[in-house]
Amino acid sequence: MRPFTYERPTDARTAVSAVSRSGAKFISGGTNLLDLMKLDIEHPSHLIDISRLPMRDIEELPDGGLRIGAQAVNSDVAADDRVRTRYPVLSQALVSGASGQLRNKASTGGNLLQRTRCPYFYDTAAGCNKRDPGSGCSAIGGFNRIHAVLGASDACIATHPSDMAVAMTALEAEIELLDAEGSVRRVVITDFYRLPGDTPHLETVLRPGELITGVILPPPPPGRQLYRKVRDRASYEFALVSVAAVVSTERGMISEARVAFGGVAHKPWRSFEAEAALIGRPAEMATYRDAARAAMRDAVGQGHNDFKIELARRTLCRTLAQAARSS
């Protein structure tokens, strides 16, 4: 790990001003950044510790939604009665992520900003456009079993690792951002993450100096919410495929539906194609299969990860069937 300086501001405005310094980065729980610093992948010269800023509260909103402070830790959000009751898909996703120790440390804002990555990103001897723009993507033509099948490019086929962000995508969350002038803007989570294109090192629309201060959850959508994660082992593992689904039925017909995938793309993947194939149709397996085919219509495997396409279809069908039975 390279030498760095450190400060701990007492308010968000001071933190935003401090990060304008060349080589400065925010650090919160540090569950991703510290690992990358030890591996000499990230090497900030100055760390601004925001972990003790007063942004841990989970607050009721007048419209029936919730505002989750950026420093609220994952375990606290997952255990909150309001989240468990009104946004169970989020609680389920958080509990399925990482380990208990990491959930006790990882913050909401930090989880949103963890790097989209793969094993080649960690291997400094390999080409990785995300780590070293212009060096190539060793995963393409390499061992790519865990890589993306949707939204990838010739520059990067890594997948986004967050479970929480997948659930928030299905819930249509908004991310609250503070800039150095004190202005606050909100970005819908589907617009917050970038696809890789030719610049995979640019992962979000976060502007230089901006700080995530909270996440806004709109009032809960009607219907049953469910998160399902398929992985190689039962704990502390990224998803091969995950699905966040919200399904509402009336008289056996699907009246509303939301579908988001994890583990298949460079960002949490909202499948509007699957939703369109569900709404107004019978809550039965034939409908779910049509939705699964629509969701994966543009999927492209890289060889080792071809199985993910069928796995995603089957995972979606099973999740929808379970959610519809209980809605």
Coordinates of C-alpha atoms in Angstrom, one line a residue:
M1 CA 0.0 0.0 0.0
R2 CA 1.3 3.4 -0.9
P3 CA 1.6 6.3 1.6
F4 CA -1.4 8.6 1.9
T5 CA -2.7 11.4 4.1
Y6 CA -6.0 11.4 5.9
E7 CA -8.6 13.7 7.3
R8 CA -12.0 13.3 9.0
P9 CA -14.4 16.2 8.2
T10 CA -17.3 16.9 10.5
D11 CA -19.9 17.9 7.9
A12 CA -20.8 17.1 4.3
R13 CA -19.9 20.5 2.8
T14 CA -16.4 20.3 4.2
A15 CA -16.0 16.8 2.9
V16 CA -17.1 17.8 -0.6
S17 CA -14.7 20.7 -0.5
A18 CA -11.8 18.5 0.6
V19 CA -12.3 15.9 -2.2
S20 CA -11.4 18.6 -4.8
R21 CA -7.8 18.0 -3.8
S22 CA -5.8 16.1 -6.5
G23 CA -5.6 12.4 -5.7
A24 CA -8.3 12.6 -3.0
K25 CA -11.0 10.0 -2.4
F26 CA -13.8 9.5 0.0
I27 CA -13.6 6.5 2.3
S28 CA -16.5 5.2 4.3
G29 CA -16.6 1.5 5.4
G30 CA -13.6 0.8 3.2
T31 CA -14.7 -2.7 2.4
N32 CA -13.9 -2.3 -1.3
L33 CA -11.4 0.6 -1.4
L34 CA -9.0 -0.7 1.2
D35 CA -8.7 -4.0 -0.6
L36 CA -7.9 -2.2 -3.9
M37 CA -5.3 0.0 -2.2
K38 CA -3.6 -3.1 -0.7
L39 CA -3.4 -4.6 -4.2
D40 CA -2.0 -1.4 -5.7
I41 CA -5.0 -1.0 -8.0
E42 CA -6.4 2.1 -6.3
H43 CA -3.7 4.5 -5.0
P44 CA -5.3 7.7 -3.6
S45 CA -2.8 10.2 -2.1
H46 CA -5.4 11.6 0.4
L47 CA -8.4 9.9 2.1
I48 CA -11.4 11.8 3.4
D49 CA -13.2 9.7 6.0
I50 CA -16.9 10.3 5.8
S51 CA -17.9 7.4 8.0
R52 CA -18.9 9.5 10.9
L53 CA -20.9 12.2 9.1
P54 CA -24.5 12.4 10.4
M55 CA -26.0 10.5 7.5
R56 CA -27.0 7.2 9.1
D57 CA -30.7 7.8 9.6
I58 CA -33.6 6.0 7.9
E59 CA -36.4 8.6 7.6
E60 CA -40.1 8.5 6.8
L61 CA -41.1 10.7 3.8
P62 CA -44.5 12.5 3.5
D63 CA -45.5 10.4 0.5
G64 CA -44.9 7.1 2.3
G65 CA -41.4 6.4 1.0
L66 CA -38.1 6.3 2.9
R67 CA -34.9 8.2 2.8
I68 CA -31.9 6.1 3.7
G69 CA -28.8 8.0 4.7
A70 CA -25.6 7.3 2.8
Q71 CA -23.8 6.2 5.9
A72 CA -26.5 3.7 7.1
V73 CA -24.8 0.4 7.2
N74 CA -26.1 -2.5 5.3
S75 CA -27.0 -4.6 8.3
D76 CA -29.0 -1.8 9.9
V77 CA -31.0 -1.2 6.6
A78 CA -31.7 -4.9 6.2
A79 CA -33.0 -5.1 9.8
D80 CA -35.1 -2.0 9.8
D81 CA -38.8 -2.9 10.3
R82 CA -40.0 -0.4 7.7
V83 CA -37.6 -1.8 5.1
R84 CA -38.5 -5.4 6.0
T85 CA -42.3 -4.7 5.8
R86 CA -42.5 -2.3 2.9
Y87 CA -39.4 -3.1 0.8
P88 CA -38.7 -6.8 1.6
V89 CA -36.9 -7.2 -1.7
L90 CA -34.2 -4.8 -0.4
S91 CA -33.9 -6.5 2.9
Q92 CA -33.6 -9.9 1.2
A93 CA -30.9 -8.6 -1.2
L94 CA -28.8 -7.0 1.6
V95 CA -28.9 -10.2 3.7
S96 CA -27.7 -12.2 0.6
G97 CA -24.7 -9.9 0.1
A98 CA -21.2 -10.5 1.4
S99 CA -20.8 -11.7 5.0
G100 CA -22.2 -10.5 8.3
Q101 CA -19.0 -8.8 9.2
L102 CA -18.9 -6.8 5.9
R103 CA -22.6 -5.9 6.2
N104 CA -21.9 -4.5 9.6
K105 CA -19.3 -2.2 8.1
A106 CA -20.4 -1.5 4.5
S107 CA -22.4 1.7 4.0
T108 CA -25.3 2.4 1.6
G109 CA -23.3 4.9 -0.4
G110 CA -20.2 2.8 -0.5
N111 CA -22.2 -0.2 -1.7
L112 CA -23.5 1.8 -4.6
L113 CA -20.0 3.0 -5.5
Q114 CA -18.1 -0.3 -5.3
R115 CA -16.2 -1.0 -8.4
T116 CA -17.6 -3.1 -11.2
R117 CA -14.9 -5.7 -11.5
C118 CA -13.7 -9.2 -12.4
P119 CA -10.6 -11.3 -11.6
Y120 CA -8.7 -9.7 -14.5
F121 CA -9.2 -6.3 -12.8
Y122 CA -7.3 -7.6 -9.8
D123 CA -4.5 -9.1 -11.9
T124 CA -2.1 -6.2 -12.6
A125 CA -0.3 -8.4 -15.1
A126 CA -3.5 -8.8 -17.2
G127 CA -5.0 -6.2 -19.6
C128 CA -7.9 -4.4 -18.1
N129 CA -9.4 -1.3 -19.7
K130 CA -11.2 -0.5 -16.4
R131 CA -7.9 -0.5 -14.4
D132 CA -5.7 0.8 -17.2
P133 CA -7.6 2.4 -20.1
G134 CA -6.4 1.2 -23.5
S135 CA -4.7 -2.0 -22.2
G136 CA -7.4 -4.3 -23.5
C137 CA -9.8 -6.8 -21.9
S138 CA -8.2 -10.1 -21.0
A139 CA -11.6 -11.5 -20.1
I140 CA -12.6 -11.5 -23.8
G141 CA -11.1 -14.7 -25.1
G142 CA -10.0 -15.6 -21.5
F143 CA -11.8 -17.4 -18.7
N144 CA -15.1 -15.5 -18.6
R145 CA -17.5 -17.8 -16.7
I146 CA -18.8 -15.0 -14.4
H147 CA -18.9 -12.2 -17.0
A148 CA -21.7 -10.2 -18.6
V149 CA -24.1 -11.4 -21.2
L150 CA -26.1 -8.1 -21.5
G151 CA -24.9 -4.5 -22.2
A152 CA -21.2 -5.5 -22.6
S153 CA -18.8 -4.0 -25.1
D154 CA -15.5 -4.9 -26.8
A155 CA -13.8 -2.9 -24.0
C156 CA -15.2 -4.6 -20.9
I157 CA -17.5 -7.6 -20.0
A158 CA -17.3 -7.3 -16.2
T159 CA -20.5 -7.5 -14.1
H160 CA -21.7 -5.2 -11.3
P161 CA -21.3 -6.9 -7.9
S162 CA -24.0 -5.2 -5.8
D163 CA -27.1 -7.1 -4.6
M164 CA -28.5 -4.0 -2.9
A165 CA -28.4 -2.0 -6.1
V166 CA -30.4 -4.6 -8.0
A167 CA -33.2 -4.4 -5.5
M168 CA -33.1 -0.6 -5.5
T169 CA -33.4 -0.7 -9.3
A170 CA -36.6 -2.7 -9.1
L171 CA -37.8 -0.2 -6.5
E172 CA -37.0 2.8 -8.7
A173 CA -34.8 4.4 -6.1
E174 CA -33.3 7.8 -6.6
I175 CA -29.7 8.7 -5.5
E176 CA -29.2 12.0 -3.7
L177 CA -26.0 13.9 -4.6
L178 CA -24.4 17.0 -3.0
D179 CA -21.8 19.1 -4.9
A180 CA -19.3 21.7 -3.7
E181 CA -21.7 24.6 -4.1
G182 CA -24.2 23.0 -1.8
S183 CA -26.6 22.0 -4.6
V184 CA -28.4 18.7 -4.3
R185 CA -29.6 16.7 -7.3
R186 CA -31.3 13.4 -7.6
V187 CA -30.5 10.7 -10.2
V188 CA -32.8 7.7 -10.8
I189 CA -30.7 4.6 -10.2
T190 CA -31.2 3.3 -13.7
D191 CA -29.5 6.4 -15.0
F192 CA -26.8 6.5 -12.3
Y193 CA -24.7 3.6 -13.7
R194 CA -23.0 3.7 -17.1
L195 CA -22.6 0.8 -19.6
P196 CA -19.0 0.2 -20.4
G197 CA -18.9 1.4 -24.1
D198 CA -15.4 2.6 -24.9
T199 CA -14.8 4.0 -21.3
P200 CA -15.4 1.2 -18.8
H201 CA -13.4 3.1 -16.2
L202 CA -16.2 5.6 -16.0
E203 CA -18.8 3.6 -14.1
T204 CA -21.4 6.2 -12.9
V205 CA -22.6 9.7 -13.7
L206 CA -21.2 11.0 -10.4
R207 CA -19.5 14.4 -11.1
P208 CA -16.1 15.3 -9.7
G209 CA -16.5 16.3 -6.1
E210 CA -20.0 15.0 -5.6
L211 CA -21.0 13.1 -2.5
I212 CA -23.8 10.6 -2.2
T213 CA -25.9 11.8 0.8
G214 CA -28.8 9.4 0.7
V215 CA -31.1 7.2 -1.3
I216 CA -34.8 7.9 -1.8
L217 CA -37.2 5.0 -2.0
P218 CA -40.6 5.9 -3.5
P219 CA -43.7 4.5 -1.9
P220 CA -43.6 0.7 -2.2
P221 CA -45.1 -0.7 -5.4
P222 CA -48.2 -3.0 -5.2
G223 CA -47.6 -6.7 -5.2
R224 CA -45.2 -9.2 -3.8
Q225 CA -41.5 -8.4 -3.8
L226 CA -38.9 -11.2 -4.0
Y227 CA -35.1 -11.4 -4.4
R228 CA -33.4 -14.6 -5.6
K229 CA -29.7 -15.0 -5.9
V230 CA -27.9 -17.9 -7.7
R231 CA -24.2 -18.3 -6.8
D232 CA -21.5 -20.9 -6.7
R233 CA -21.6 -21.2 -2.9
A234 CA -24.1 -20.4 -0.2
S235 CA -22.4 -17.3 1.3
Y236 CA -20.0 -14.5 0.7
E237 CA -20.1 -14.8 -3.1
F238 CA -21.2 -12.6 -6.0
A239 CA -24.2 -13.6 -8.0
L240 CA -23.9 -15.7 -11.1
V241 CA -27.5 -14.4 -11.7
S242 CA -29.9 -12.6 -9.4
V243 CA -33.4 -11.4 -9.9
A244 CA -35.4 -8.7 -8.1
A245 CA -39.1 -9.0 -9.0
V246 CA -42.2 -7.2 -8.0
V247 CA -45.5 -8.8 -9.2
S248 CA -49.1 -7.7 -8.6
T249 CA -52.0 -9.8 -9.8
E250 CA -55.8 -9.3 -10.1
R251 CA -58.1 -12.2 -10.8
G252 CA -55.2 -14.3 -12.1
M253 CA -53.8 -11.6 -14.4
I254 CA -50.6 -9.7 -13.9
S255 CA -51.5 -6.0 -13.4
E256 CA -48.0 -4.7 -12.5
A257 CA -44.5 -6.0 -12.7
R258 CA -40.9 -4.9 -12.2
V259 CA -37.9 -7.0 -13.0
A260 CA -34.2 -6.3 -12.4
F261 CA -31.2 -8.6 -12.9
G262 CA -27.9 -8.8 -11.2
G263 CA -24.8 -10.7 -12.3
V264 CA -25.5 -10.3 -16.0
A265 CA -24.3 -6.8 -16.9
H266 CA -22.0 -4.0 -16.1
K267 CA -24.8 -2.3 -14.1
P268 CA -27.9 -3.5 -12.3
W269 CA -30.1 -4.5 -15.3
R270 CA -33.8 -3.3 -15.4
S271 CA -35.6 -5.5 -17.9
F272 CA -38.4 -3.4 -19.4
E273 CA -38.8 -6.1 -22.1
A274 CA -39.7 -8.7 -19.4
E275 CA -42.1 -6.3 -17.8
A276 CA -43.9 -5.6 -21.0
A277 CA -44.2 -9.3 -21.7
L278 CA -45.8 -9.8 -18.2
I279 CA -48.3 -7.0 -17.7
G280 CA -51.9 -7.8 -18.8
R281 CA -51.2 -11.5 -19.2
P282 CA -52.1 -14.6 -17.1
A283 CA -50.0 -15.4 -14.1
E284 CA -48.8 -18.7 -15.4
M285 CA -45.6 -20.4 -16.5
A286 CA -46.2 -19.8 -20.2
T287 CA -46.2 -16.0 -19.5
Y288 CA -43.1 -16.2 -17.4
R289 CA -41.2 -18.1 -20.1
D290 CA -42.2 -15.5 -22.7
A291 CA -40.9 -12.8 -20.3
A292 CA -37.7 -14.7 -19.8
R293 CA -37.1 -15.0 -23.5
A294 CA -37.8 -11.3 -23.9
A295 CA -35.4 -10.4 -21.1
M296 CA -32.5 -12.4 -22.7
R297 CA -33.3 -11.7 -26.3
D298 CA -30.2 -9.6 -26.8
A299 CA -27.9 -11.6 -24.5
V300 CA -24.6 -12.7 -25.9
G301 CA -22.3 -15.2 -24.2
Q302 CA -18.5 -15.2 -24.3
G303 CA -18.1 -19.0 -24.3
H304 CA -17.6 -20.0 -20.7
N305 CA -20.6 -17.9 -19.6
D306 CA -23.1 -19.1 -22.2
F307 CA -24.9 -21.0 -19.5
K308 CA -25.8 -17.8 -17.8
I309 CA -28.4 -17.0 -20.4
E310 CA -30.5 -20.1 -19.7
L311 CA -29.8 -19.7 -16.0
A312 CA -31.2 -16.2 -16.1
R313 CA -34.3 -17.3 -17.9
R314 CA -35.0 -20.1 -15.4
T315 CA -34.2 -18.0 -12.4
L316 CA -36.6 -15.3 -13.6
C317 CA -39.4 -17.9 -14.2
R318 CA -39.0 -19.4 -10.7
T319 CA -38.9 -16.0 -9.1
L320 CA -42.0 -14.7 -10.9
A321 CA -43.9 -17.9 -10.2
Q322 CA -43.2 -17.7 -6.4
A323 CA -44.0 -13.9 -6.3
A324 CA -47.2 -14.3 -8.2
R325 CA -48.5 -17.1 -6.0
S326 CA -48.2 -14.8 -3.0
S327 CA -49.3 -11.5 -4.5

